[in-house]
Coordinates of C-alpha atoms and ligand atoms in Angstrom, one line a residue:
X621 CA -12.0 13.1 15.2
X622 CA -14.9 14.6 17.3
X623 CA -14.5 18.3 17.9
X624 CA -12.1 18.9 15.1
X625 CA -14.8 21.1 13.8
X626 CA -14.7 23.1 17.0
X627 CA -11.0 23.8 16.5
X628 CA -11.6 24.9 13.0
X629 CA -14.4 27.2 14.1
X630 CA -12.2 28.8 16.7
X631 CA -9.3 29.3 14.3
X632 CA -11.5 30.5 11.4
X633 CA -11.9 34.0 13.0
X634 CA -8.2 34.6 13.3
X635 CA -7.0 32.8 10.1
X636 CA -9.1 34.0 7.3
X637 CA -8.6 32.3 3.9
X638 CA -6.3 29.6 5.3
X639 CA -7.1 25.9 4.7
X640 CA -7.2 25.1 8.4
X641 CA -8.8 21.7 8.0
X642 CA -5.7 20.3 6.3
X643 CA -3.2 22.3 8.4
X644 CA -4.1 21.1 11.9
X645 CA -2.9 17.7 12.9
X646 CA -3.2 15.2 15.7
X647 CA 0.0 15.4 17.8
X648 CA 2.1 12.3 18.3
X649 CA 1.9 12.5 22.1
X650 CA -1.0 13.2 24.5
X651 CA 1.0 16.0 26.3
X652 CA 0.7 18.1 23.2
X653 CA -3.1 18.1 23.3
X654 CA -5.7 16.8 21.0
X655 CA -5.0 18.9 18.0
X656 CA -2.1 21.2 17.1
X657 CA -1.4 23.9 14.5
X658 CA 2.1 23.7 13.2
X659 CA 2.8 27.4 12.8
X660 CA 6.0 27.0 10.7
X661 CA 3.6 26.2 7.8
X662 CA 2.3 29.8 8.2
X663 CA 5.5 31.7 8.3
X664 CA 5.8 32.3 4.6
X665 CA 2.2 33.7 4.6
X666 CA 2.7 36.0 7.6
X667 CA 6.4 36.7 7.0
X668 CA 7.1 36.1 10.7
X669 CA 8.9 33.5 12.8
X670 CA 6.7 30.4 13.7
X671 CA 7.1 30.9 17.4
X672 CA 5.9 34.5 17.1
X673 CA 2.9 33.4 15.1
X674 CA 2.0 30.8 17.6
X675 CA 2.2 33.3 20.5
X676 CA 0.2 35.9 18.8
X677 CA -2.6 33.5 17.8
X678 CA -2.7 32.1 21.3
X679 CA -3.3 35.6 22.7
X680 CA -6.2 36.2 20.4
X681 CA -8.0 32.8 21.1
X682 CA -10.3 32.1 24.0
X683 CA -11.1 28.6 25.4
X684 CA -14.8 27.6 25.3
X685 CA -17.2 24.8 26.3
X686 CA -15.4 22.2 24.2
X687 CA -11.8 23.4 24.2
X688 CA -10.6 23.9 27.7
X689 CA -7.1 25.1 27.1
X690 CA -4.9 26.5 24.3
X691 CA -1.2 26.6 24.8
X692 CA 1.9 27.1 22.7
X693 CA 5.0 24.9 22.7
X694 CA 7.6 26.5 20.4
X695 CA 6.2 26.8 16.9
X696 CA 3.0 24.7 17.8
X697 CA -0.3 25.9 19.0
X698 CA -1.9 23.1 21.0
X699 CA -5.6 22.6 21.7
X700 CA -6.8 20.6 24.7
X701 CA -10.4 19.4 24.7
X702 CA -12.8 19.5 27.5
X703 CA -12.9 15.8 28.3
X704 CA -16.1 15.8 30.1
X705 CA -17.8 17.2 27.0
X706 CA -16.2 14.5 24.8
X707 CA -17.3 11.7 27.1
X708 CA -20.8 13.1 27.0
X709 CA -20.9 13.6 23.3
X710 CA -19.4 10.3 22.2
X711 CA -21.3 8.1 24.6
X712 CA -24.6 9.7 23.9
X713 CA -24.1 9.5 20.2
X714 CA -23.2 5.7 20.3
X715 CA -26.1 5.0 22.7
X716 CA -28.4 6.6 20.2
X717 CA -27.0 5.5 16.8
X718 CA -25.9 2.0 17.7
X719 CA -25.7 -0.2 14.5
X720 CA -25.5 3.1 12.5
X721 CA -22.8 4.7 14.5
X722 CA -20.0 5.7 12.1
X723 CA -22.3 5.8 9.1
X724 CA -22.9 8.9 7.0
X725 CA -25.0 10.2 4.1
X726 CA -22.1 11.7 2.2
X727 CA -22.6 9.1 -0.6
X728 CA -26.3 9.6 -1.0
X729 CA -27.3 9.8 -4.7
X730 CA -23.9 8.4 -5.8
X731 CA -23.2 5.0 -7.4
X732 CA -20.1 2.9 -7.2
X733 CA -19.6 -0.3 -9.2
X734 CA -17.1 -2.7 -7.6
X735 CA -15.6 -5.4 -9.7
X736 CA -14.0 -8.0 -7.3
X737 CA -13.2 -11.6 -6.6
X738 CA -13.6 -12.7 -10.3
X739 CA -12.1 -16.2 -10.1
X740 CA -11.4 -18.2 -13.2
X741 CA -13.6 -21.1 -14.3
X742 CA -11.9 -24.5 -14.2
X743 CA -9.3 -23.3 -11.8
X744 CA -9.4 -23.7 -8.0
X745 CA -10.5 -20.8 -6.0
X746 CA -7.0 -20.0 -4.7
X747 CA -5.9 -18.0 -1.9
X748 CA -4.9 -15.3 -4.4
X749 CA -8.5 -14.7 -5.2
X750 CA -9.2 -14.4 -1.5
X751 CA -7.5 -11.0 -1.3
X752 CA -9.6 -9.5 -4.1
X753 CA -12.7 -11.1 -2.5
X754 CA -12.2 -9.7 1.0
X755 CA -10.8 -6.3 0.1
X756 CA -13.6 -5.8 -2.5
X757 CA -16.3 -7.0 -0.1
X758 CA -15.0 -4.7 2.7
X759 CA -15.0 -1.7 0.3
X760 CA -18.5 -2.6 -0.7
X761 CA -19.6 -2.6 3.0
X762 CA -17.7 0.6 3.8
X763 CA -19.1 2.6 0.9
X764 CA -22.6 1.4 1.6
X765 CA -22.2 2.6 5.2
X766 CA -21.3 5.9 3.8
X767 CA -24.5 6.1 1.9
X768 CA -23.3 5.2 -1.6
X769 CA -25.3 2.9 -3.8
X770 CA -23.0 0.0 -4.5
X771 CA -23.2 -2.6 -7.2
X772 CA -20.9 -5.6 -6.8
X773 CA -20.0 -7.5 -9.9
X774 CA -18.1 -10.8 -10.0
X775 CA -16.4 -10.7 -13.4
X776 CA -16.0 -14.5 -13.7
X777 CA -13.1 -15.5 -16.0
X778 CA -15.1 -17.9 -18.2
X779 CA -13.6 -17.1 -21.6
X780 CA -10.2 -17.1 -23.2
X781 CA -7.6 -19.3 -24.8
X782 CA -7.3 -21.4 -21.7
X783 CA -10.6 -22.9 -22.6
X784 CA -9.1 -24.2 -25.8
X785 CA -6.5 -26.0 -23.8
X786 CA -9.0 -27.5 -21.5
X787 CA -11.2 -28.7 -24.3
X788 CA -8.1 -30.4 -26.0
X789 CA -7.0 -31.9 -22.6
X790 CA -10.5 -33.1 -21.8
X791 CA -11.0 -34.7 -25.2
X792 CA -7.6 -36.5 -24.9
X793 CA -7.5 -37.4 -21.2
X794 CA -10.8 -36.4 -19.5
X795 CA -13.1 -38.6 -17.5
X796 CA -16.7 -37.8 -17.3
X797 CA -17.3 -39.4 -13.9
X798 CA -14.3 -37.8 -12.4
X799 CA -15.4 -34.4 -13.7
X800 CA -18.9 -34.7 -12.1
X801 CA -17.4 -35.9 -8.8
X802 CA -14.4 -33.5 -8.4
X803 CA -14.9 -30.9 -11.1
X804 CA -12.2 -28.4 -10.1
X805 CA -9.5 -30.8 -9.2
X806 CA -10.1 -32.8 -12.4
X807 CA -10.0 -29.7 -14.5
X808 CA -6.8 -28.6 -12.7
X809 CA -5.2 -31.9 -13.4
X810 CA -6.0 -31.6 -17.1
X811 CA -4.7 -28.1 -17.2
X812 CA -1.4 -29.1 -15.6
X813 CA -1.1 -32.2 -17.8
X814 CA -1.7 -30.0 -20.9
X815 CA 1.2 -27.8 -20.1
X816 CA 3.5 -30.7 -19.3
X817 CA 2.6 -32.4 -22.5
X818 CA 2.8 -29.2 -24.5
X819 CA 6.5 -28.8 -23.6
X820 CA 7.2 -32.0 -25.6
X821 CA 4.5 -31.6 -28.2
X822 CA 4.2 -28.2 -29.8
X823 CA 1.3 -29.3 -31.8
X824 CA -1.0 -29.2 -28.7
X825 CA -0.8 -25.4 -28.5
X826 CA -2.1 -25.1 -32.1
X827 CA -4.8 -27.5 -31.4
X828 CA -5.9 -25.5 -28.3
X829 CA -6.0 -22.3 -30.4
X830 CA -8.2 -24.1 -32.9
X831 CA -10.6 -25.3 -30.2
X832 CA -10.9 -21.9 -28.7
X833 CA -11.6 -20.5 -32.2
X834 CA -14.3 -23.1 -32.6
X835 CA -15.8 -22.2 -29.2
X836 CA -15.9 -18.5 -30.3
X837 CA -17.5 -19.6 -33.5
X838 CA -20.1 -21.5 -31.5
X839 CA -19.4 -25.1 -32.3
X840 CA -21.9 -27.2 -30.5
X841 CA -19.6 -29.8 -28.9
X842 CA -17.2 -27.1 -27.6
X843 CA -20.0 -24.9 -26.3
X844 CA -21.4 -27.8 -24.4
X845 CA -18.2 -28.8 -22.8
X846 CA -17.6 -25.1 -21.9
X847 CA -21.0 -24.8 -20.4
X848 CA -20.5 -27.9 -18.3
X849 CA -17.1 -26.7 -17.0
X850 CA -18.6 -23.3 -16.1
X851 CA -21.6 -24.7 -14.4
X852 CA -19.7 -27.1 -12.2
X853 CA -17.0 -24.5 -11.3
X854 CA -19.6 -21.9 -10.4
X855 CA -21.3 -24.3 -8.1
X856 CA -18.0 -24.8 -6.3
X857 CA -17.2 -21.1 -6.1
X858 CA -20.6 -20.4 -4.6
X859 CA -20.0 -22.8 -1.8
X860 CA -16.8 -20.8 -0.9
X861 CA -18.7 -17.5 -1.0
X862 CA -21.4 -18.9 1.2
X863 CA -18.8 -20.0 3.7
X864 CA -17.2 -16.6 3.7
X865 CA -20.6 -14.9 4.0
X866 CA -20.1 -12.9 0.8
X867 CA -22.6 -12.3 -2.0
X868 CA -22.7 -10.4 -5.2
X869 CA -25.3 -8.2 -6.9
X870 CA -24.3 -9.7 -10.2
X871 CA -22.2 -12.6 -11.6
X872 CA -21.4 -11.7 -15.2
X873 CA -18.7 -13.8 -16.9
X874 CA -16.4 -12.5 -19.5
X875 CA -18.2 -14.5 -22.1
X876 CA -21.2 -12.3 -21.7
X877 CA -19.3 -9.5 -23.5
X878 CA -18.4 -11.5 -26.5
X879 CA -21.5 -10.4 -28.3
X880 CA -20.6 -6.8 -27.7
X881 CA -17.0 -7.1 -28.9
X882 CA -17.7 -6.4 -32.6
X883 CA -19.5 -3.2 -31.7
X884 CA -16.7 -2.1 -29.5
X885 CA -14.2 -2.7 -32.4
X886 CA -16.4 -0.7 -34.8
X887 CA -16.4 2.1 -32.4
X888 CA -12.6 2.0 -32.0
X889 CA -12.2 1.8 -35.8
X890 CA -14.4 4.9 -36.2
X891 CA -12.2 6.7 -33.7
X892 CA -9.2 5.6 -35.9
X893 CA -7.6 3.8 -33.0
X894 CA -7.2 0.3 -34.5
X895 CA -4.0 -0.8 -36.2
X896 CA -2.9 -4.2 -37.6
X897 CA 0.4 -5.4 -36.1
X898 CA 1.9 -8.7 -37.0
X899 CA -1.5 -10.0 -37.8
X900 CA -3.1 -8.8 -34.6
X901 CA -5.5 -5.9 -34.0
X902 CA -4.1 -3.4 -31.6
X903 CA -4.3 0.1 -30.2
X904 CA -1.0 1.8 -30.4
X905 CA -0.1 3.4 -27.1
X906 CA 3.6 4.4 -27.8
X907 CA 2.7 8.0 -27.0
X908 CA 1.7 7.1 -23.6
X909 CA 4.8 4.9 -22.9
X910 CA 2.8 1.7 -22.9
X911 CA 3.0 -1.4 -25.1
X912 CA 0.1 -1.7 -27.6
X913 CA -3.2 -2.8 -26.3
X914 CA -4.0 -6.0 -28.1
X915 CA -7.7 -6.4 -29.1
X916 CA -7.6 -9.5 -31.2
X917 CA -4.7 -11.9 -31.6
X918 CA -3.4 -13.0 -35.0
X919 CA -5.5 -16.1 -34.9
X920 CA -8.6 -13.8 -34.5
X921 CA -9.3 -14.7 -30.9
X922 CA -10.6 -11.8 -28.7
X923 CA -8.5 -10.8 -25.8
X924 CA -9.1 -10.1 -22.1
X925 CA -8.4 -6.4 -22.8
X926 CA -11.1 -6.2 -25.5
X927 CA -13.6 -7.9 -23.1
X928 CA -12.7 -5.4 -20.4
X929 CA -13.3 -2.5 -22.7
X930 CA -16.6 -3.8 -23.9
X931 CA -17.6 -4.5 -20.2
X932 CA -16.7 -1.0 -19.1
X933 CA -18.8 0.6 -21.8
X934 CA -21.7 -1.7 -21.1
X935 CA -21.6 -1.0 -17.4
X936 CA -21.5 2.7 -17.8
X937 CA -24.5 2.6 -20.0
X938 CA -26.3 0.4 -17.5
X939 CA -25.4 2.1 -14.2
X940 CA -24.0 5.5 -15.1
X941 CA -21.7 5.1 -12.2
X942 CA -19.8 7.9 -10.3
X943 CA -17.0 5.5 -9.8
X944 CA -16.0 2.1 -10.9
X945 CA -13.4 0.1 -8.8
X946 CA -11.5 -2.9 -10.1
X947 CA -10.0 -4.9 -7.1
X948 CA -7.3 -6.9 -8.8
X949 CA -3.7 -7.7 -7.9
X950 CA -0.8 -5.4 -9.0
X951 CA 0.3 -7.7 -11.7
X952 CA -2.5 -6.4 -13.8
X953 CA -1.7 -2.8 -13.4
X954 CA -0.5 -2.4 -17.0
X955 CA -3.6 -4.1 -18.2
X956 CA -5.9 -1.6 -16.5
X957 CA -3.8 1.4 -17.5
X958 CA -4.1 0.3 -21.1
X959 CA -7.9 -0.4 -20.8
X960 CA -8.5 3.0 -19.2
X961 CA -6.4 4.8 -21.8
X962 CA -8.2 3.2 -24.7
X963 CA -11.5 4.2 -23.1
X964 CA -10.3 7.7 -22.7
X965 CA -9.0 7.8 -26.3
X966 CA -12.5 6.8 -27.4
X967 CA -13.7 10.0 -25.9
X968 CA -15.4 8.6 -22.8
X969 CA -15.2 11.2 -20.1
X970 CA -16.1 8.7 -17.5
X971 CA -12.9 6.8 -18.2
X972 CA -11.5 9.0 -15.4
X973 CA -14.0 7.4 -12.9
X974 CA -12.4 4.0 -13.4
X975 CA -9.8 3.0 -10.8
X976 CA -7.7 0.0 -10.4
X977 CA -7.6 -0.8 -6.6
X978 CA -4.4 -2.9 -6.7
X979 CA -3.0 -5.2 -4.1
X980 CA 0.2 -7.3 -3.6
X981 CA 0.4 -11.1 -3.5
X982 CA -0.3 -13.4 -0.7
X983 CA 2.8 -15.5 -0.3
X984 CA 3.4 -18.8 1.6
X985 CA 6.6 -19.5 3.2
X986 CA 6.9 -22.5 0.9
X987 CA 7.1 -20.2 -2.2
X988 CA 4.9 -18.7 -4.8
X989 CA 2.0 -20.2 -6.7
X990 CA 1.7 -21.2 -10.3
X991 CA -1.5 -22.7 -11.6
X992 CA 0.1 -24.1 -14.7
X993 CA 2.4 -26.2 -12.5
X994 CA -0.5 -27.2 -10.3
X995 CA 1.2 -25.4 -7.4
X996 CA -1.8 -23.7 -5.8
X997 CA -2.9 -23.2 -2.3
X998 CA -6.6 -24.0 -2.3
X999 CA -8.7 -21.6 -0.2
X1000 CA -11.0 -24.3 1.1
X1001 CA -8.1 -26.3 2.5
X1002 CA -6.8 -23.2 4.3
X1003 CA -10.3 -22.6 5.7
X1004 CA -10.6 -26.2 6.8
X1005 CA -7.2 -26.2 8.5
X1006 CA -8.0 -22.8 10.3
X1007 CA -11.3 -24.2 11.6
X1008 CA -9.6 -27.3 13.0
X1009 CA -7.0 -25.3 14.8
X1010 CA -9.4 -22.8 16.2
X1011 CA -11.7 -25.6 17.4
X1012 CA -8.9 -27.1 19.3
X1013 CA -8.1 -23.8 21.0
X1014 CA -11.7 -23.2 21.9
X1015 CA -12.0 -26.7 23.3
X1016 CA -9.0 -25.9 25.6
X1017 CA -10.0 -22.4 26.6
X1018 CA -13.7 -22.6 26.8
X1019 CA -14.9 -26.2 26.9
X1020 CA -18.4 -25.3 28.0
X1021 CA -19.1 -23.0 25.0
X1022 CA -22.3 -23.8 23.1
X1023 CA -22.3 -23.9 19.3
X1024 CA -18.6 -24.6 19.2
X1025 CA -18.7 -25.6 15.5
X1026 CA -20.5 -22.4 14.4
X1027 CA -18.2 -20.2 16.5
X1028 CA -15.1 -22.0 15.2
X1029 CA -16.3 -21.2 11.7
X1030 CA -16.8 -17.5 12.5
X1031 CA -13.5 -17.2 14.3
X1032 CA -11.4 -19.0 11.8
X1033 CA -12.8 -17.3 8.8
X1034 CA -12.6 -14.0 10.7
X1035 CA -9.0 -14.7 11.4
X1036 CA -8.1 -15.2 7.8
X1037 CA -10.1 -12.2 6.5
X1038 CA -8.7 -10.0 9.2
X1039 CA -5.1 -11.0 8.5
X1040 CA -5.5 -10.2 4.9
X1041 CA -7.2 -6.8 5.5
X1042 CA -4.8 -5.7 8.2
X1043 CA -2.0 -5.4 5.8
X1044 CA -1.7 -2.3 3.5
X1045 CA -3.1 -3.7 0.3
X1046 CA -0.1 -2.6 -1.8
X1047 CA 2.3 -4.9 0.0
X1048 CA 2.9 -8.6 -0.5
X1049 CA 2.0 -10.5 2.5
X1050 CA 3.3 -13.7 3.9
X1051 CA 0.7 -16.1 5.4
X1052 CA 2.0 -17.7 8.7
X1053 CA -0.4 -19.8 10.7
X1054 CA 0.6 -18.9 14.2
X1055 CA 0.5 -15.2 13.4
X1056 CA -3.0 -15.5 11.8
X1057 CA -4.6 -17.4 14.6
X1058 CA -3.0 -15.9 17.7
X1059 CA -5.6 -14.7 20.2
X1060 CA -3.1 -12.3 21.7
X1061 CA -1.5 -10.8 18.7
X1062 CA -2.8 -8.3 16.2
X1063 CA -5.4 -10.6 14.8
X1064 CA -9.1 -11.1 14.1
X1065 CA -9.5 -13.4 17.1
X1066 CA -8.1 -10.8 19.3
X1067 CA -10.6 -8.2 18.2
X1068 CA -13.5 -10.7 18.3
X1069 CA -12.4 -11.7 21.7
X1070 CA -12.5 -8.2 23.1
X1071 CA -16.0 -7.9 21.6
X1072 CA -17.2 -11.1 23.3
X1073 CA -15.7 -10.0 26.5
X1074 CA -17.7 -6.8 26.4
X1075 CA -20.8 -8.8 25.6
X1076 CA -20.3 -10.9 28.6
X1077 CA -19.8 -8.0 31.0
X1078 CA -23.1 -6.5 29.7
X1079 CA -24.8 -9.8 30.1
X1080 CA -23.7 -10.1 33.7
X1081 CA -24.7 -6.5 34.4
X1082 CA -28.3 -7.4 33.3
X1083 CA -28.8 -3.9 32.3
X1084 CA -30.7 -2.5 29.3
X1085 CA -28.2 0.1 28.0
X1086 CA -30.7 1.7 25.7
X1087 CA -32.8 2.6 28.7
X1088 CA -29.9 3.9 30.8
X1089 CA -30.4 7.4 31.8
X1090 CA -27.6 9.6 33.0
X1091 CA -27.6 13.0 34.7
X1092 CA -26.0 15.8 32.8
X1093 CA -23.3 16.5 35.3
X1094 CA -22.1 12.9 35.8
X1095 CA -19.9 12.6 32.8
X1096 CA -16.9 14.1 34.5
X1097 CA -16.8 11.0 36.6
X1098 CA -15.2 9.2 33.7
X1099 CA -11.8 10.6 34.0
X1100 CA -9.1 8.0 34.3
X1101 CA -6.5 8.0 31.6
X1102 CA -7.6 4.6 30.3
X1103 CA -11.2 5.7 30.1
X1104 CA -10.5 8.9 28.3
X1105 CA -8.2 7.3 25.8
X1106 CA -10.8 4.7 24.9
X1107 CA -13.6 7.3 24.6
X1108 CA -11.5 9.5 22.3
X1109 CA -10.6 6.5 20.1
X1110 CA -14.3 5.5 19.8
X1111 CA -15.1 9.1 18.8
X1112 CA -12.7 8.7 15.8
X1113 CA -14.7 5.8 14.3
X1114 CA -16.5 7.8 11.7
X1115 CA -13.3 9.5 10.6
X1116 CA -11.5 6.2 10.3
X1117 CA -14.2 4.8 8.0
X1118 CA -13.9 7.8 5.8
X1119 CA -10.2 7.5 5.6
X1120 CA -10.5 3.9 4.7
X1121 CA -12.9 4.8 1.9
X1122 CA -10.7 7.7 0.6
X1123 CA -7.7 5.5 0.2
X1124 CA -9.7 2.4 -0.6
X1125 CA -7.9 0.7 2.3
X1126 CA -9.8 -1.4 4.8
X1127 CA -6.4 -1.9 6.5
X1128 CA -6.9 1.6 8.1
X1129 CA -10.1 0.3 9.8
X1130 CA -8.5 -3.1 10.7
X1131 CA -5.6 -1.3 12.4
X1132 CA -7.9 1.0 14.2
X1133 CA -9.9 -2.0 15.5
X1134 CA -6.7 -3.5 17.0
X1135 CA -6.2 -0.1 18.8
X1136 CA -9.8 -0.1 20.1
X1137 CA -9.5 -3.7 21.3
X1138 CA -6.1 -2.9 23.1
X1139 CA -7.6 0.3 24.7
X1140 CA -10.7 -1.6 25.8
X1141 CA -8.5 -4.3 27.4
X1142 CA -6.5 -1.7 29.2
X1143 CA -9.6 0.0 30.5
X1144 CA -11.2 -3.3 31.5
X1145 CA -8.1 -4.3 33.5
X1146 CA -7.7 -1.0 35.3
X1147 CA -11.3 0.1 35.9
X1148 CA -13.8 -2.2 37.6
X1149 CA -17.2 -2.1 36.1
X1150 CA -19.5 -4.6 37.8
X1151 CA -17.8 -4.1 41.2
X1152 CA -17.9 -0.3 41.2
X1153 CA -19.6 1.1 44.2
X1154 CA -20.5 4.5 42.9
X1155 CA -23.7 3.9 40.9
X1156 CA -23.3 6.7 38.4
X1157 CA -19.7 5.7 37.6
X1158 CA -20.7 2.1 37.3
X1159 CA -23.4 3.1 34.8
X1160 CA -21.0 5.2 32.9
X1161 CA -18.4 2.4 32.7
X1162 CA -21.1 0.0 31.5
X1163 CA -22.0 2.5 28.9
X1164 CA -18.4 2.7 27.8
X1165 CA -18.4 -1.1 27.6
X1166 CA -21.4 -1.0 25.5
X1167 CA -20.0 1.7 23.3
X1168 CA -16.8 -0.3 22.7
X1169 CA -18.8 -3.4 21.9
X1170 CA -20.8 -1.4 19.4
X1171 CA -17.7 0.1 17.6
X1172 CA -16.0 -3.3 17.5
X1173 CA -19.1 -5.0 16.1
X1174 CA -19.8 -2.3 13.5
X1175 CA -16.1 -2.3 12.5
X1176 CA -15.9 -6.0 12.1
X1177 CA -19.0 -6.0 10.1
X1178 CA -17.6 -3.5 7.7
X1179 CA -14.5 -5.8 7.3
X1180 CA -16.9 -8.6 6.4
X1181 CA -16.3 -10.5 9.7
X1182 CA -18.8 -11.9 12.2
X1183 CA -18.7 -10.7 15.9
X1184 CA -19.7 -13.6 18.0
X1185 CA -21.1 -12.8 21.5
X1186 CA -19.2 -15.5 23.2
X1187 CA -16.1 -17.6 22.2
Ligands
LIG1490 N1 -10.3 -13.3 -13.7 C1 -9.2 -12.4 -13.6 C2 -8.0 -13.0 -12.9 O1 -8.2 -13.9 -12.1 C3 -9.5 -11.1 -12.8 C4 -10.6 -10.2 -13.4 C5 -10.7 -8.9 -12.8 N2 -11.7 -8.0 -13.3 C6 -11.6 -7.5 -14.6 N3 -12.7 -6.8 -15.0 N4 -10.6 -7.7 -15.4 O2 -6.9 -12.6 -13.2

């Protein structure tokens, strides 16, 4: 929060050697000031009662230009900011920094690799991959805004025993025309049929293992089929990314690491980590309370684990990252713990820089999904339905709006992304249409709507905010409680972005944007802008509208959401 530093500076002189930064907190209610120091946390150190510490400190401290009052309430020492100074500081800063407001240089010179989205070839882009896609993309935007060099990698699932199944199924029941026309749905049908038939005919599983083996050995027919499945699927995935407005620095499929796997195995053998267990090659992790990490199955096929180990080694060589994030759902938490442990046992110090950013599942009221049974919610269908519903609302609310289609796209996609990001990533979430699309609830459209309302006020005012000059002593005019609340919130933006990055949680930013939109609406309803008679106050309020618009648009952008100017 703005001026936190001022509180620290003040306290530094009287609390030497104390970690003030982590001690002071934002009080739950306005009446307790902007910051407070809970003195009971100091009573051990000073061997005094908290109330007494608070009173003694209070006597020693003097208010200044930024902090207008210091008061004690029981064991708390409370600091009250000079609001006129906050208003001036925040509004001028946003007016000057605009699209860069909230950014920082803390990440300069540091590199972060982010592995996210990573759907599986021949399977539909399901709503489950949406979570990884939007959380990963938002973290990518956030870290970039903080000055980090980010590398986004889409680790496409294009290798593994499922390809053996698909090849068997395609050879038995596939249809070339159908594959070209509707690649993903045809491949899904084949996949489902395979599992159904395999229940009756155990031989199919053996056949599939053999076909995958042949693929690994480079048998021409299998490679060609695999290439075809991959090409057609990727084309479909890219359509989805384009719709979502998301791009990647690199698409590297798991198959890419096949050629590195033998080298990885040699290295693991040299480190005496590899054991044979029931025909498979494994790294025993008993000591770490984990099941063995399987590198090769008994039939000789390489595993997802081995490919991830090879990929991590390759990536560190290529990028020498300061951090590598894997944005993947919680069901894979054991997988990543195993992979990171094996890397550590290999002696790679950088293994500590790898982090699994896990998230819960997206559930539908109708139940969970299972690709094998063909029970998937296809993302494109969800996007289409959302667009249709939003278009209907727009036609009712704002029939004269230009570019209805384009805006319906931006709002519907924004609604889905926002809904996903608003939830703490660790939790499972339930997707409910009315909640996702509600213009009045805690939703993307609500935030986008506040932004477009701000844009329309500025348009009506016909005023170039960047040229707006204000006299030094006019800032005190902005003093209504709705105004002050909004200004203080806007001042917290940079802090909120850092918090979101520290915890890898875009939800912190999404929640904050709801608060900004709410505070903006309260301000807008109680403080007239265009009709205000006092010219200076009018200008200040317009500047506040501009500042709110800027924070909403910067924030939405960091979540990967468009901010239309009208809707
Ligand atoms: N394709 C995998 C899946 O859908 C996710 C891959 C995540 N990234 C990784 N490096 N393992 O389950």
